[in-house]
Structures are given as structure tokens and as C-alpha cells.
Coordinates of C-alpha atoms in Angstrom, one line a residue:
Chain A
M61 CA -0.9 -23.4 -66.7
E62 CA 2.7 -25.0 -67.2
E63 CA 3.0 -27.7 -64.7
T64 CA 6.6 -26.9 -63.6
L65 CA 8.6 -27.2 -59.8
T66 CA 8.0 -23.1 -58.9
E67 CA 9.4 -21.0 -56.0
F68 CA 5.1 -22.0 -55.0
D69 CA 6.0 -25.6 -54.4
Y70 CA 8.8 -25.4 -53.0
K71 CA 7.2 -23.0 -50.8
S72 CA 4.6 -25.8 -50.1
E73 CA 6.8 -27.8 -48.5
Y74 CA 7.2 -25.0 -45.7
T75 CA 5.0 -26.0 -42.2
Q76 CA 3.1 -23.7 -41.2
L77 CA 3.3 -22.9 -37.4
N78 CA 1.2 -21.4 -34.8
L79 CA 2.4 -20.5 -32.1
G80 CA 0.4 -18.4 -29.8
P81 CA -2.1 -16.8 -28.9
T82 CA -2.6 -19.0 -25.3
H83 CA 0.6 -21.2 -26.1
P84 CA 2.2 -21.1 -21.9
A85 CA 5.7 -21.0 -23.3
T86 CA 5.2 -17.1 -24.7
H87 CA 3.8 -16.6 -22.0
G88 CA 1.4 -13.7 -22.2
I89 CA -1.3 -13.7 -24.8
F90 CA 0.9 -13.8 -28.9
Q91 CA 0.1 -15.2 -31.5
N92 CA 3.1 -15.8 -34.4
I93 CA 2.5 -18.0 -36.9
L94 CA 5.4 -19.0 -37.8
T95 CA 6.4 -20.5 -42.0
M96 CA 9.2 -23.3 -40.7
D97 CA 11.2 -25.1 -42.5
G98 CA 12.5 -28.3 -40.8
E99 CA 12.9 -27.0 -37.1
I100 CA 13.8 -23.4 -38.7
I101 CA 11.9 -20.4 -38.6
I102 CA 12.0 -19.5 -42.7
E103 CA 8.8 -16.2 -41.7
A104 CA 6.7 -15.0 -38.5
E105 CA 3.4 -13.2 -39.0
Q106 CA 2.6 -11.5 -35.3
T107 CA -0.7 -10.9 -34.2
V108 CA -1.0 -8.7 -31.1
G109 CA -3.9 -6.9 -29.1
Y110 CA -6.1 -10.1 -27.5
I111 CA -6.2 -8.3 -24.6
H112 CA -6.4 -5.0 -25.5
R113 CA -8.5 -2.1 -23.1
A114 CA -8.6 0.7 -25.2
F115 CA -7.0 2.4 -21.7
E116 CA -6.5 5.5 -23.4
K117 CA -9.7 5.8 -24.5
I118 CA -11.6 5.0 -20.9
A119 CA -8.5 7.8 -19.8
E120 CA -9.9 10.7 -21.4
K121 CA -13.0 10.5 -19.5
R122 CA -11.0 9.2 -16.1
P123 CA -10.3 12.7 -13.4
Y124 CA -6.5 12.1 -13.6
Y125 CA -6.8 10.5 -10.1
Q126 CA -8.5 7.4 -11.7
V127 CA -6.0 6.7 -14.3
T128 CA -3.6 6.1 -12.0
P129 CA -5.3 2.2 -12.0
L130 CA -5.3 2.1 -15.9
T131 CA -1.3 2.5 -15.6
D132 CA -0.7 -1.0 -12.6
R133 CA -2.6 -2.6 -15.2
L134 CA 0.4 -1.4 -18.1
N135 CA 3.5 -3.5 -17.6
Y136 CA 1.3 -5.9 -14.6
C137 CA 5.5 -7.3 -13.4
S138 CA 6.1 -3.5 -12.2
S139 CA 2.9 -1.8 -11.9
P140 CA 4.7 0.9 -8.9
I141 CA 6.8 2.5 -11.7
N142 CA 4.5 3.2 -14.5
N143 CA 1.9 4.4 -11.2
M144 CA 4.7 7.0 -10.2
G145 CA 5.9 7.4 -14.7
W146 CA 2.2 8.9 -14.6
H147 CA 1.9 10.9 -10.9
M148 CA 4.9 12.8 -12.2
T149 CA 3.9 13.2 -15.5
V150 CA 0.8 15.9 -13.8
E151 CA 2.5 17.4 -11.6
K152 CA 4.8 18.4 -14.4
L153 CA 1.5 19.1 -15.6
L154 CA 0.5 21.0 -12.7
G155 CA 4.2 21.7 -12.1
V156 CA 4.6 20.9 -8.5
E157 CA 7.9 20.7 -6.7
T158 CA 8.0 17.3 -4.3
P159 CA 10.2 17.1 -0.8
K160 CA 13.2 15.6 -1.3
R161 CA 11.7 12.6 1.1
V162 CA 9.3 12.0 -1.6
D163 CA 11.7 11.2 -4.9
Y164 CA 13.7 9.0 -2.1
M165 CA 10.3 6.8 -1.5
R166 CA 9.3 6.6 -4.6
I167 CA 13.3 6.1 -5.5
I168 CA 12.9 2.7 -2.8
I169 CA 9.6 1.2 -4.8
M170 CA 10.3 2.1 -8.3
E171 CA 14.1 -0.2 -8.0
L172 CA 12.3 -2.9 -5.9
A173 CA 9.7 -2.7 -9.2
R174 CA 12.5 -2.9 -11.1
I175 CA 13.6 -6.2 -9.2
S176 CA 10.8 -7.7 -9.4
D177 CA 10.6 -7.5 -13.1
H178 CA 13.9 -8.5 -13.7
L179 CA 13.8 -11.4 -11.5
I180 CA 10.9 -12.2 -13.2
C181 CA 12.2 -11.4 -16.7
N182 CA 15.8 -13.4 -16.3
S183 CA 14.1 -16.3 -14.0
V184 CA 11.8 -17.3 -16.8
I185 CA 14.0 -17.6 -19.4
G186 CA 15.9 -20.3 -17.2
V187 CA 12.4 -21.7 -17.1
D188 CA 12.7 -21.8 -21.3
V189 CA 15.5 -23.2 -21.7
G190 CA 15.0 -25.8 -18.8
A191 CA 15.9 -24.7 -15.7
L192 CA 13.2 -24.0 -13.5
T193 CA 14.9 -24.2 -9.8
G194 CA 16.4 -20.6 -10.2
F195 CA 12.5 -19.8 -10.6
T196 CA 11.4 -21.4 -7.5
Y197 CA 14.2 -20.0 -5.8
V198 CA 13.8 -16.1 -7.0
F199 CA 10.6 -16.5 -6.6
Q200 CA 10.2 -16.5 -2.8
W201 CA 12.0 -13.4 -3.6
R202 CA 9.3 -11.5 -5.5
E203 CA 7.1 -12.0 -3.2
K204 CA 8.8 -10.3 0.0
I205 CA 8.7 -7.5 -2.9
Y206 CA 5.0 -7.3 -2.9
D207 CA 4.9 -7.8 0.6
I208 CA 6.7 -4.7 1.2
Y209 CA 4.3 -2.9 -1.5
E210 CA 1.6 -4.5 0.6
E211 CA 2.3 -2.5 3.4
I212 CA 2.9 1.2 1.6
C213 CA -0.5 0.1 0.0
G214 CA -2.3 -2.8 0.7
A215 CA -2.2 -4.3 -2.4
R216 CA 0.4 -6.8 -3.7
L217 CA 0.1 -6.8 -8.3
T218 CA -2.5 -4.2 -9.5
T219 CA -0.7 -1.1 -6.5
N220 CA -1.8 1.6 -7.6
I221 CA 0.5 3.1 -5.3
G222 CA 1.5 7.1 -4.7
R223 CA -0.9 10.0 -4.9
I224 CA -0.6 12.7 -7.3
G225 CA 1.9 14.8 -4.9
G226 CA 3.6 11.7 -3.1
L227 CA 2.6 8.9 -0.9
E228 CA -0.8 8.3 0.7
R229 CA 1.1 7.2 3.9
D230 CA 4.5 7.4 5.5
F231 CA 6.9 4.2 5.3
S232 CA 5.1 2.6 8.6
P233 CA 7.7 0.8 10.9
A234 CA 6.8 -3.0 10.2
C235 CA 7.4 -1.8 6.2
I236 CA 10.8 0.3 7.0
Q237 CA 11.4 -3.3 9.1
K238 CA 10.5 -5.5 5.7
I239 CA 12.6 -3.5 3.3
K240 CA 15.3 -3.5 6.1
E241 CA 15.3 -7.1 6.2
F242 CA 15.4 -7.5 2.0
I243 CA 18.4 -5.3 1.6
K244 CA 20.0 -7.5 3.8
E245 CA 18.9 -11.0 3.0
F246 CA 18.8 -10.3 -0.9
P247 CA 22.0 -10.4 -1.9
A248 CA 22.6 -13.8 -1.1
A249 CA 19.6 -14.9 -2.5
L250 CA 21.0 -13.0 -5.8
T251 CA 24.5 -14.4 -5.9
E252 CA 22.9 -18.1 -6.0
F253 CA 20.1 -17.3 -8.4
T254 CA 23.0 -15.8 -10.2
N255 CA 26.0 -19.0 -9.2
L256 CA 22.7 -21.4 -10.7
L257 CA 22.8 -19.7 -14.3
E258 CA 25.5 -17.2 -15.0
R259 CA 28.0 -18.9 -15.4
N260 CA 26.7 -22.4 -16.9
R261 CA 28.1 -24.3 -19.0
I262 CA 23.9 -25.5 -20.3
F263 CA 22.6 -22.2 -19.7
M264 CA 25.4 -20.0 -21.6
D265 CA 25.3 -22.7 -24.4
R266 CA 21.7 -22.3 -24.9
T267 CA 21.3 -18.5 -25.2
I268 CA 24.8 -17.0 -26.1
G269 CA 23.8 -16.2 -29.7
A270 CA 19.8 -16.7 -29.7
G271 CA 18.2 -14.0 -31.4
P272 CA 20.9 -11.5 -31.6
I273 CA 20.4 -7.3 -32.8
S274 CA 22.7 -5.1 -33.5
V275 CA 22.8 -2.2 -31.8
D276 CA 21.4 0.3 -35.3
R277 CA 19.1 -2.4 -36.3
A278 CA 18.0 -1.9 -32.1
L279 CA 17.5 2.0 -32.9
A280 CA 15.9 1.7 -35.4
Y281 CA 13.7 -0.5 -34.1
G282 CA 12.8 2.2 -31.2
F283 CA 14.3 -0.5 -28.7
T284 CA 14.7 1.2 -25.1
G285 CA 15.8 -0.4 -22.1
P286 CA 17.7 -3.1 -20.8
N287 CA 17.5 -4.8 -24.2
L288 CA 19.0 -1.4 -26.2
R289 CA 21.6 -1.7 -23.5
A290 CA 22.6 -5.7 -24.3
A291 CA 22.5 -4.1 -27.5
G292 CA 25.5 -1.9 -26.6
L293 CA 23.9 2.3 -26.3
D294 CA 23.9 3.2 -23.0
Y295 CA 21.1 5.1 -22.7
D296 CA 19.3 5.7 -19.6
V297 CA 16.3 7.5 -18.5
R298 CA 17.7 8.1 -14.8
V299 CA 20.6 9.1 -16.0
M300 CA 19.8 10.9 -19.5
N301 CA 16.7 13.0 -17.8
P302 CA 16.5 12.3 -13.7
Y303 CA 13.6 12.9 -12.6
S304 CA 12.9 12.4 -8.8
S305 CA 15.9 12.9 -8.0
Y306 CA 18.3 10.0 -9.7
Q307 CA 20.8 12.7 -10.4
D308 CA 21.8 12.7 -5.9
F309 CA 22.5 8.2 -6.8
D310 CA 25.7 6.6 -7.5
F311 CA 24.7 4.0 -9.7
I312 CA 26.1 2.8 -13.4
I313 CA 23.8 1.3 -16.5
P314 CA 25.5 -2.3 -17.5
V315 CA 25.9 -3.0 -20.8
G316 CA 25.7 -5.5 -23.5
T317 CA 28.2 -6.6 -26.9
Q318 CA 26.2 -8.4 -28.0
G319 CA 22.3 -8.0 -27.9
D320 CA 21.6 -11.2 -28.2
T321 CA 19.5 -13.5 -25.0
Y322 CA 22.6 -14.2 -23.0
D323 CA 23.5 -10.6 -22.9
R324 CA 20.1 -9.2 -22.2
F325 CA 19.5 -11.9 -19.5
M326 CA 23.0 -10.3 -18.1
V327 CA 22.2 -6.9 -18.3
R328 CA 19.3 -7.4 -16.0
Q329 CA 21.4 -9.2 -13.7
Q330 CA 23.6 -6.3 -13.4
E331 CA 20.7 -3.9 -13.1
M332 CA 19.8 -5.6 -10.2
W333 CA 22.7 -5.0 -8.8
E334 CA 22.7 -1.7 -9.8
S335 CA 19.0 -1.2 -8.3
L336 CA 19.5 -2.4 -4.8
K337 CA 22.9 0.1 -4.0
I338 CA 19.9 2.5 -5.2
V339 CA 17.4 1.1 -2.9
K340 CA 20.7 1.0 0.2
Q341 CA 21.8 4.3 -1.1
A342 CA 18.0 5.5 -1.4
F343 CA 16.7 4.0 2.2
E344 CA 20.1 4.5 4.2
N345 CA 20.2 8.6 3.3
L346 CA 16.2 8.8 2.8
P347 CA 15.5 12.8 4.2
E348 CA 13.0 13.7 6.8
G349 CA 9.9 15.6 6.1
K350 CA 6.4 15.0 4.7
F351 CA 5.4 12.6 2.6
F352 CA 4.1 14.4 0.3
A353 CA 4.1 17.9 -1.6
D354 CA 1.9 21.1 -1.1
V355 CA -1.3 20.3 -3.8
P356 CA -4.1 20.8 -1.8
D357 CA -6.5 20.4 -5.1
F358 CA -4.7 16.6 -5.7
F359 CA -3.3 15.1 -2.6
L360 CA -6.5 14.1 -0.3
P361 CA -6.4 15.6 3.2
P362 CA -5.9 12.7 6.8
K363 CA -9.5 11.6 7.1
E364 CA -9.7 13.2 10.5
E365 CA -9.8 16.0 8.8
V366 CA -12.1 16.0 6.5
Y367 CA -14.2 15.8 8.8
N368 CA -13.4 18.8 11.5
N369 CA -12.2 21.0 8.8
M370 CA -14.1 22.8 6.4
E371 CA -11.6 23.6 3.6
A372 CA -10.1 20.0 4.2
L373 CA -13.4 18.8 3.3
I374 CA -14.0 20.5 0.0
Y375 CA -11.1 19.7 -1.0
H376 CA -11.7 16.4 -0.2
F377 CA -14.5 16.7 -3.1
K378 CA -13.5 18.8 -5.0
I379 CA -10.8 16.0 -5.7
V380 CA -13.1 13.2 -5.6
M381 CA -15.6 14.8 -7.8
G382 CA -12.7 15.3 -9.7
E383 CA -12.7 18.9 -10.0
A384 CA -9.9 20.0 -9.4
D385 CA -8.3 22.9 -12.2
V386 CA -5.8 21.7 -14.3
P387 CA -3.5 24.1 -16.4
V388 CA -3.8 23.7 -20.3
G389 CA -0.9 22.7 -22.0
E390 CA 1.1 19.3 -22.8
V391 CA 3.6 17.4 -21.4
Y392 CA 5.5 14.6 -22.4
H393 CA 7.4 12.5 -19.6
A394 CA 9.4 9.6 -20.1
V395 CA 10.5 6.8 -16.9
E396 CA 12.7 4.6 -16.8
G397 CA 10.2 1.0 -16.8
G398 CA 11.6 -3.0 -16.4
N399 CA 11.6 -2.9 -20.0
G400 CA 12.5 0.6 -20.9
E401 CA 11.0 4.3 -21.5
L402 CA 8.0 4.3 -20.5
G403 CA 6.7 7.5 -22.0
Y404 CA 3.5 9.6 -21.3
Y405 CA 2.3 12.1 -23.4
L406 CA -0.3 14.1 -21.5
V407 CA -2.7 16.9 -23.4
S408 CA -5.3 19.2 -21.5
D409 CA -7.6 20.9 -22.3
G410 CA -7.7 22.3 -18.6
G411 CA -11.0 20.0 -18.5
R412 CA -12.0 16.6 -15.3
A413 CA -10.2 14.8 -17.7
A414 CA -7.2 14.1 -20.1
Y415 CA -7.7 15.8 -23.4
R416 CA -5.5 13.3 -25.5
L417 CA -3.3 10.5 -23.6
H418 CA -1.1 8.4 -24.9
F419 CA 1.5 5.9 -23.7
R420 CA 5.1 5.4 -25.0
R421 CA 4.7 1.8 -24.1
P422 CA 8.7 0.1 -24.8
C423 CA 7.6 -3.0 -25.6
F424 CA 5.1 -2.6 -28.0
I425 CA 7.4 -0.6 -29.9
Y426 CA 10.1 -3.1 -29.8
Y427 CA 8.0 -6.2 -30.2
Q428 CA 8.1 -5.6 -33.9
A429 CA 11.6 -6.4 -34.3
Y430 CA 10.8 -9.8 -33.5
P431 CA 9.9 -11.9 -36.9
E432 CA 13.6 -10.9 -38.2
M433 CA 15.4 -11.5 -34.4
I434 CA 14.8 -15.2 -34.9
K435 CA 14.5 -15.4 -38.7
G436 CA 16.4 -18.4 -39.1
S437 CA 17.0 -19.9 -35.5
T438 CA 15.4 -22.1 -34.1
L439 CA 12.1 -22.9 -32.8
S440 CA 13.9 -23.3 -29.3
D441 CA 15.7 -20.2 -29.5
A442 CA 12.6 -18.2 -30.7
I443 CA 10.9 -19.2 -27.5
V444 CA 13.9 -18.1 -25.1
T445 CA 14.4 -14.8 -27.7
M446 CA 11.4 -13.8 -26.7
S447 CA 11.0 -14.1 -23.2
S448 CA 14.2 -12.3 -22.9
M449 CA 12.8 -9.9 -25.0
N450 CA 10.5 -9.2 -21.6
V451 CA 7.4 -8.7 -24.0
I452 CA 4.4 -8.9 -21.8
A453 CA 0.8 -8.6 -23.0
G454 CA -0.9 -5.5 -20.5
E455 CA 1.6 -3.3 -21.8
L456 CA 1.5 -4.3 -25.7
D457 CA -1.8 -4.5 -26.3
S458 CA -2.5 -1.3 -23.8
Chain B
M1089 CA 27.0 19.0 -23.2
S1090 CA 26.7 20.5 -26.4
E1091 CA 25.3 24.2 -27.4
V1092 CA 22.2 22.5 -29.7
N1093 CA 19.5 23.6 -27.9
N1094 CA 15.9 24.7 -28.6
N1095 CA 16.7 27.8 -30.8
Y1096 CA 19.4 26.4 -32.2
L1097 CA 17.1 23.7 -33.5
L1098 CA 15.1 25.7 -34.4
K1099 CA 17.3 28.0 -36.7
E1100 CA 18.4 25.2 -38.4
L1101 CA 15.0 24.0 -39.1
Q1102 CA 13.9 27.5 -40.2
D1103 CA 17.1 28.0 -43.0
K1104 CA 16.3 24.5 -44.3
F1105 CA 12.3 24.6 -44.2
P1106 CA 11.4 28.1 -44.2
N1107 CA 7.7 27.7 -45.6
E1108 CA 7.2 24.4 -43.5
I1109 CA 6.7 25.7 -40.3
L1110 CA 3.2 26.4 -38.7
E1111 CA 3.7 27.6 -35.6
V1112 CA 6.1 27.1 -33.0
S1113 CA 5.7 26.9 -29.1
E1114 CA 7.4 25.7 -26.5
P1115 CA 5.3 23.8 -23.6
Y1116 CA 7.3 21.9 -20.7
G1117 CA 10.5 23.2 -22.5
M1118 CA 9.9 20.5 -25.6
L1119 CA 10.0 22.6 -29.2
T1120 CA 7.0 22.0 -30.7
L1121 CA 6.2 22.3 -34.1
V1122 CA 3.4 22.1 -36.6
V1123 CA 4.8 21.3 -39.8
E1124 CA 3.1 21.2 -43.5
T1125 CA 1.7 17.8 -43.6
H1126 CA 4.2 16.6 -47.5
A1127 CA 7.2 17.6 -46.2
I1128 CA 6.5 15.6 -42.7
I1129 CA 9.4 13.3 -44.5
D1130 CA 11.9 15.6 -45.3
I1131 CA 12.0 16.9 -42.2
V1132 CA 12.1 14.1 -40.1
A1133 CA 14.7 12.8 -42.5
F1134 CA 17.0 16.5 -42.3
L1135 CA 16.4 16.0 -38.2
K1136 CA 18.1 12.1 -38.4
A1137 CA 20.8 13.0 -40.7
H1138 CA 22.0 16.0 -39.8
N1139 CA 25.7 16.7 -38.2
T1140 CA 25.6 18.2 -35.2
I1141 CA 21.2 17.8 -34.0
Q1142 CA 21.3 13.4 -34.7
M1143 CA 18.0 13.3 -33.8
N1144 CA 18.1 9.2 -34.2
F1145 CA 15.7 7.9 -32.5
L1146 CA 12.0 7.9 -32.5
T1147 CA 9.8 8.2 -29.3
D1148 CA 7.1 7.5 -30.0
V1149 CA 4.3 8.1 -32.5
C1150 CA 0.4 9.2 -32.2
G1151 CA -3.0 10.5 -33.7
I1152 CA -5.0 13.0 -32.4
H1153 CA -8.2 14.5 -33.1
F1154 CA -9.8 18.2 -32.6
P1155 CA -12.9 18.2 -33.9
D1156 CA -13.4 21.3 -34.0
Q1157 CA -10.5 22.4 -36.3
T1158 CA -11.9 22.4 -39.4
G1159 CA -9.9 21.2 -41.9
K1160 CA -7.2 20.1 -39.8
E1161 CA -8.8 17.7 -37.5
L1162 CA -6.6 14.7 -37.5
G1163 CA -3.5 15.1 -36.5
T1164 CA 0.0 13.2 -35.6
V1165 CA 2.1 13.5 -33.4
Y1166 CA 5.9 12.4 -33.2
H1167 CA 8.6 13.0 -30.3
L1168 CA 12.3 12.4 -31.6
H1169 CA 15.2 11.7 -29.2
S1170 CA 19.0 12.8 -30.1
F1171 CA 21.0 10.6 -27.7
T1172 CA 23.8 12.3 -28.8
N1173 CA 22.2 15.9 -27.5
N1174 CA 20.3 14.3 -25.3
I1175 CA 17.2 16.5 -26.7
R1176 CA 14.0 16.1 -27.2
I1177 CA 12.1 18.0 -29.9
R1178 CA 8.2 17.1 -31.1
L1179 CA 6.2 18.1 -34.5
K1180 CA 3.1 17.8 -35.5
C1181 CA 1.0 17.2 -38.4
F1182 CA -2.8 18.0 -39.7
A1183 CA -5.1 16.2 -41.8
P1184 CA -8.6 16.9 -43.1
A1185 CA -11.5 14.4 -41.0
E1186 CA -12.4 13.6 -44.8
S1187 CA -9.5 13.0 -46.2
P1188 CA -7.0 12.2 -43.8
V1189 CA -3.5 11.4 -45.6
I1190 CA -0.3 11.7 -43.9
P1191 CA 2.7 10.4 -45.6
S1192 CA 4.6 8.1 -43.6
I1193 CA 7.7 7.8 -41.7
T1194 CA 8.7 4.3 -41.7
S1195 CA 10.8 5.2 -44.7
V1196 CA 13.5 6.5 -42.5
F1197 CA 12.3 4.9 -39.3
E1198 CA 11.2 1.4 -39.2
A1199 CA 9.5 1.9 -35.4
A1200 CA 6.8 4.0 -37.4
N1201 CA 5.5 0.7 -38.5
W1202 CA 3.4 -0.6 -35.9
Q1203 CA 3.3 3.1 -34.0
E1204 CA 1.6 4.0 -37.9
R1205 CA 0.0 0.9 -37.5
E1206 CA -1.7 1.8 -34.3
T1207 CA -2.8 5.3 -35.3
F1208 CA -4.6 4.4 -38.6
D1209 CA -6.3 1.5 -36.2
F1210 CA -7.9 4.2 -34.2
Y1211 CA -7.9 7.2 -35.7
G1212 CA -8.0 6.3 -39.2
I1213 CA -5.1 7.7 -40.6
V1214 CA -3.7 6.9 -44.0
F1215 CA -0.3 6.5 -43.9
E1216 CA 0.9 7.1 -47.7
G1217 CA 3.6 4.6 -48.2
H1218 CA 3.5 2.4 -45.3
P1219 CA 4.3 -0.9 -45.9
N1220 CA 1.4 -2.6 -43.9
L1221 CA -1.3 -0.5 -42.8
K1222 CA -3.7 -2.5 -41.6
R1223 CA -5.3 -2.6 -37.9
I1224 CA -3.3 -3.6 -35.0
L1225 CA -4.8 -3.3 -32.1
N1226 CA -8.5 -3.5 -33.1
V1227 CA -10.1 -6.5 -34.9
D1228 CA -9.6 -6.3 -38.3
E1229 CA -13.8 -6.1 -38.6
M1230 CA -14.1 -3.1 -37.2
D1231 CA -15.7 -0.3 -39.4
Y1232 CA -14.6 2.8 -37.2
F1233 CA -11.8 4.2 -35.4
P1234 CA -13.2 4.7 -32.2
M1235 CA -10.1 7.4 -30.6
R1236 CA -12.3 9.7 -32.6
K1237 CA -13.9 12.6 -30.8
E1238 CA -17.0 11.4 -32.3
Y1239 CA -17.2 8.2 -30.6
P1240 CA -17.4 8.9 -26.8
L1241 CA -17.5 6.8 -24.9
E1242 CA -20.0 5.9 -22.2
D1243 CA -23.1 4.3 -24.1
Q1244 CA -25.6 7.9 -24.6
T1245 CA -28.6 5.8 -25.2
R1246 CA -28.1 5.1 -20.5
T1247 CA -31.2 6.8 -19.0
D1248 CA -29.5 4.8 -15.7
K1249 CA -27.2 7.5 -14.9
D1250 CA -27.5 11.6 -15.5
D1251 CA -24.4 12.9 -14.9
T1252 CA -26.5 16.3 -14.5
Y1253 CA -26.3 15.5 -10.1
F1254 CA -22.8 15.8 -10.5
G1255 CA -21.7 18.7 -12.4
R1256 CA -20.4 17.7 -15.9

């Protein structure tokens, strides 16, 4: 073969760089094999699936109420949204009407979860551009949200919050006190965080124009949530297909224009204010009533009744053994998760477990755009692009 | 809101594809069609390009396995969404287990790329025309398709758990 300067020789000047799978800057287990020309990324090849735990297969064996802990482990930065989404999917299948109080309680919890999700994501963008201070400021506010979860359900990270039909218990006085404190004190903390980063020259220089995506490309790649809104399309499941009485609330959908890291950051910042607004409205107008719907086949009766009342005992036994009847049917239900449209496609054949359950995991779908977004940019931009996309390994790999 | 509803969708599709739509149902308000496997690209592209319907968003692609449906054991379920009309549609197409080949819709929606890889990974459905059809979440060396119903979740050789005591 004739020796010439072929394309192959030219390409051999490139460097292969393994970004991940366990690099601290990727915030999760993702591998990207980058082809680099000096500092510039020419190509990226992604490997995912490092923490695949076969949730969809497991869900085909578990009774419905035992699927909730699986959903915790999808997007573990906002587990309550996943839990509620699943409960609402089953309620839709069963045709259950939940009381207004349940809806409002759920909204308070889900919006707090959204705030904690966005807090992590935005403060981590700061960390990745070298601003650790904001991260340490807001993390204690995430702790306060976790304290509220703890008052409601006893758990902090993987919450397993709520039940099919409602919540396992009403808000306790301590919980109400904590939510009240949060609503009162959080704005000051968020303002402080805002002042640190939003108009910070260094932060803006680092993030404006990093990892941009146009609205057409974002749609083609199936973007949803803050990432799609940052590109300029105001799609929000809470408004488009309101669930859990979101139609009762007054809030706006912030949108960006460039779809770059700064816009994604700003959309999340604004969404936190909007979420806080929703929490405030729901908390102030929390209706009286029961904290669960009338679904004795799925909602566990109180323990005193189980011990003293035969009917309650039967229901308790049937629920725990997973013997409750479900209709045959298929249902798709979506909620606005922390990072996009979180959908549940449930096919029931009337058996004790789902015949097929598919999770529409937003970041699994939009993460495939990552190579296109970082092509031609520097490695440091690729890092902030990834953290600003809010890709959560647990959700990605299901 | 516009007049695009399930009836309109169905009428438009039946006018355009009189022989390709096999089954129509409407579970929980979402129009669900079982369509001829070979026509899936045309139907999806038609819905996307239609001036009024504008199904411009592919929400979800996933596989499903019905071992008892002879000749149509493996299927793919598509969820499409029109943002302009806020209406969703569910399409399904099936293929036999011996040669599960379904055309890939990646030429219409790029978002289908990884979702079809996932479906291939778990159900072994081969998407014809897919640019990079390989396993995504499981290891490359895996030689079976784990979400198929013939692979039960729990190890069937176990003797320490007897389900008969639990009425299963």
C-alpha cells in the first residue's frame, strides 16, 4: 500500500479521552469516549447502562403498591414527583377521584421536590465552573425540604411518599410548621444564591453559549422540561395536561431563547420562584377534608381498625398480599418531573402486577443529544453542559 | 382549542391508510391504533407532516411481548403528541417472534434512536434502517432478550420459596 498522508494519519493526531464512567465531574456514572483535537471535542461516543437495575422487569412481578419504591430510584433528586406520578397512573387506571385536599397536599410535596431538584442542578452548575459557595449555601435548604419529607413519610431521599389514593397520613403540626418556615425563609436564601450567580460576570462568560441547542433540534431529540423550555418552547405537562388540580394555580412557564447552559440555569432559577408561588398558594388554600380517596382495595385502613374491625382486616390482608382487583386496560400518564415529562405506560391484564410497565424517562431520551451539543466545544464546556442538562444516572439507566 | 379530536384523527388516518389500520380502540381517552408493521414509517411521517394535526413530538417508544398472540408476539408501542393541538395518539405494530423486524422511525424522529435501541436490547426487535442498532443498557455479550415473557423474574429452580402458600 502506498504511504501517503491519508485521513487515517491525520486522525491519529487526535487524542482519545475517556470522560467517565466514574469521573467526579460527570455526577453519576456516564462514560463518554471523546475524540479530542487538543482541547476541542471532535466526537463523543456515549456508553450508558452502568446502573441498570431492571425496574421494568421487577415491576411485572410486584403488586402495584410495591412499584412505588422502584420509582424512588429513578430520578432520586426528586423522588416524590416519581412516586406521585405512579400513584396517579394507577388511580387513572382504577378511575379514582381524589379529594381536593389530596391534590393540594401532593402539589405542595411535588413543588418542594422540584425546588430541591433544581437547587441541586443549578448549584452543581456553579460547582462545575468553580463556584462552590452557592452550592454550600443552598444545600442546607435542600436539607430543610428533606426534613419536611421526613415529617410526612419518615424518609428523606428515597421517599416512597404517599399511597395509591392519597397520602399515608395527614400533615402533622410539625410538618405544617416546617412548610410555613420554608415559605417564609426560602426567598431570602434563593435571592442570595441568585445574587451570587445570575449576573456574575465570570459565571455568565462561562455559561452563555455553552452547549446550545435550537428548539427544532431539541424537539427532534425529544427534549422536555426545563431543557426544552430553555430552547424556547413553553411545553409544560402541568399546564398542557393538568393533573392533581394544577389548573387551580396561578404560575407562569419561564422560557429561554438560546437553549444554552445559561438559559437552562435561568429557566430553573425562575421555576424555583414559580414553584414557591405554587407551594404558597396550595398551602394557604389547603382545603379541609380527607387525605385519601375512597379506595379501600388499595389504601391501607388505619391500624386500630385492622385490629378491631373484620372488614378492615380483610382489606389490609388483601392489599398486603397484593390481591386487589384491577381493571384490564392500558393507560399513559405523564407528570412534569424535575427534568422533563416523566411518563408511565401501564398495561394491565387484570392480574396482581402490571403486565407491562414502561417508564418514559426524560433524561434517557434527551441525553442522546449530548454529542451534538458538545461537538466543537472545549472539554470544560462539555462538563457544564452535562450538569446543566440535569442528567440523572438512576433515571437514565432505569 | 382546535377541532382536532380523536374522531378527526381517525378519519384522516382511515382516509389516507384504508387498509393499514387493523384495530381501533380508545382506552382512557387516548386513540389507540394497531397498524400494519410495514406502514409504520408512512403513518408516523403522515401524522408529523399533516398541516392540521402536526404530531411533532415523539413521546415514547417501547416494546411489548404477548407470547400467546401467534404470529404477532412482539410489538412496539409509539406515543405521539401534537403540541399545537394538545392531543396524543398511541400506535402499535406487531411482528412474529421468529423474525421480529419492524421498520425504524429514526428517519422521522431522531428521538427514536435510543428508544429503539432500548427496545431491541430488551425484546430483540430488529429495527430495519436504524443507524446504530446495538444494546444500550445491558452488556454487549448478553445473548438473550430479558424482558421477554419466557424469562421469569425469579429463578425457577429455587425450592425455598413456595408460591402456593400465597395463593399465586
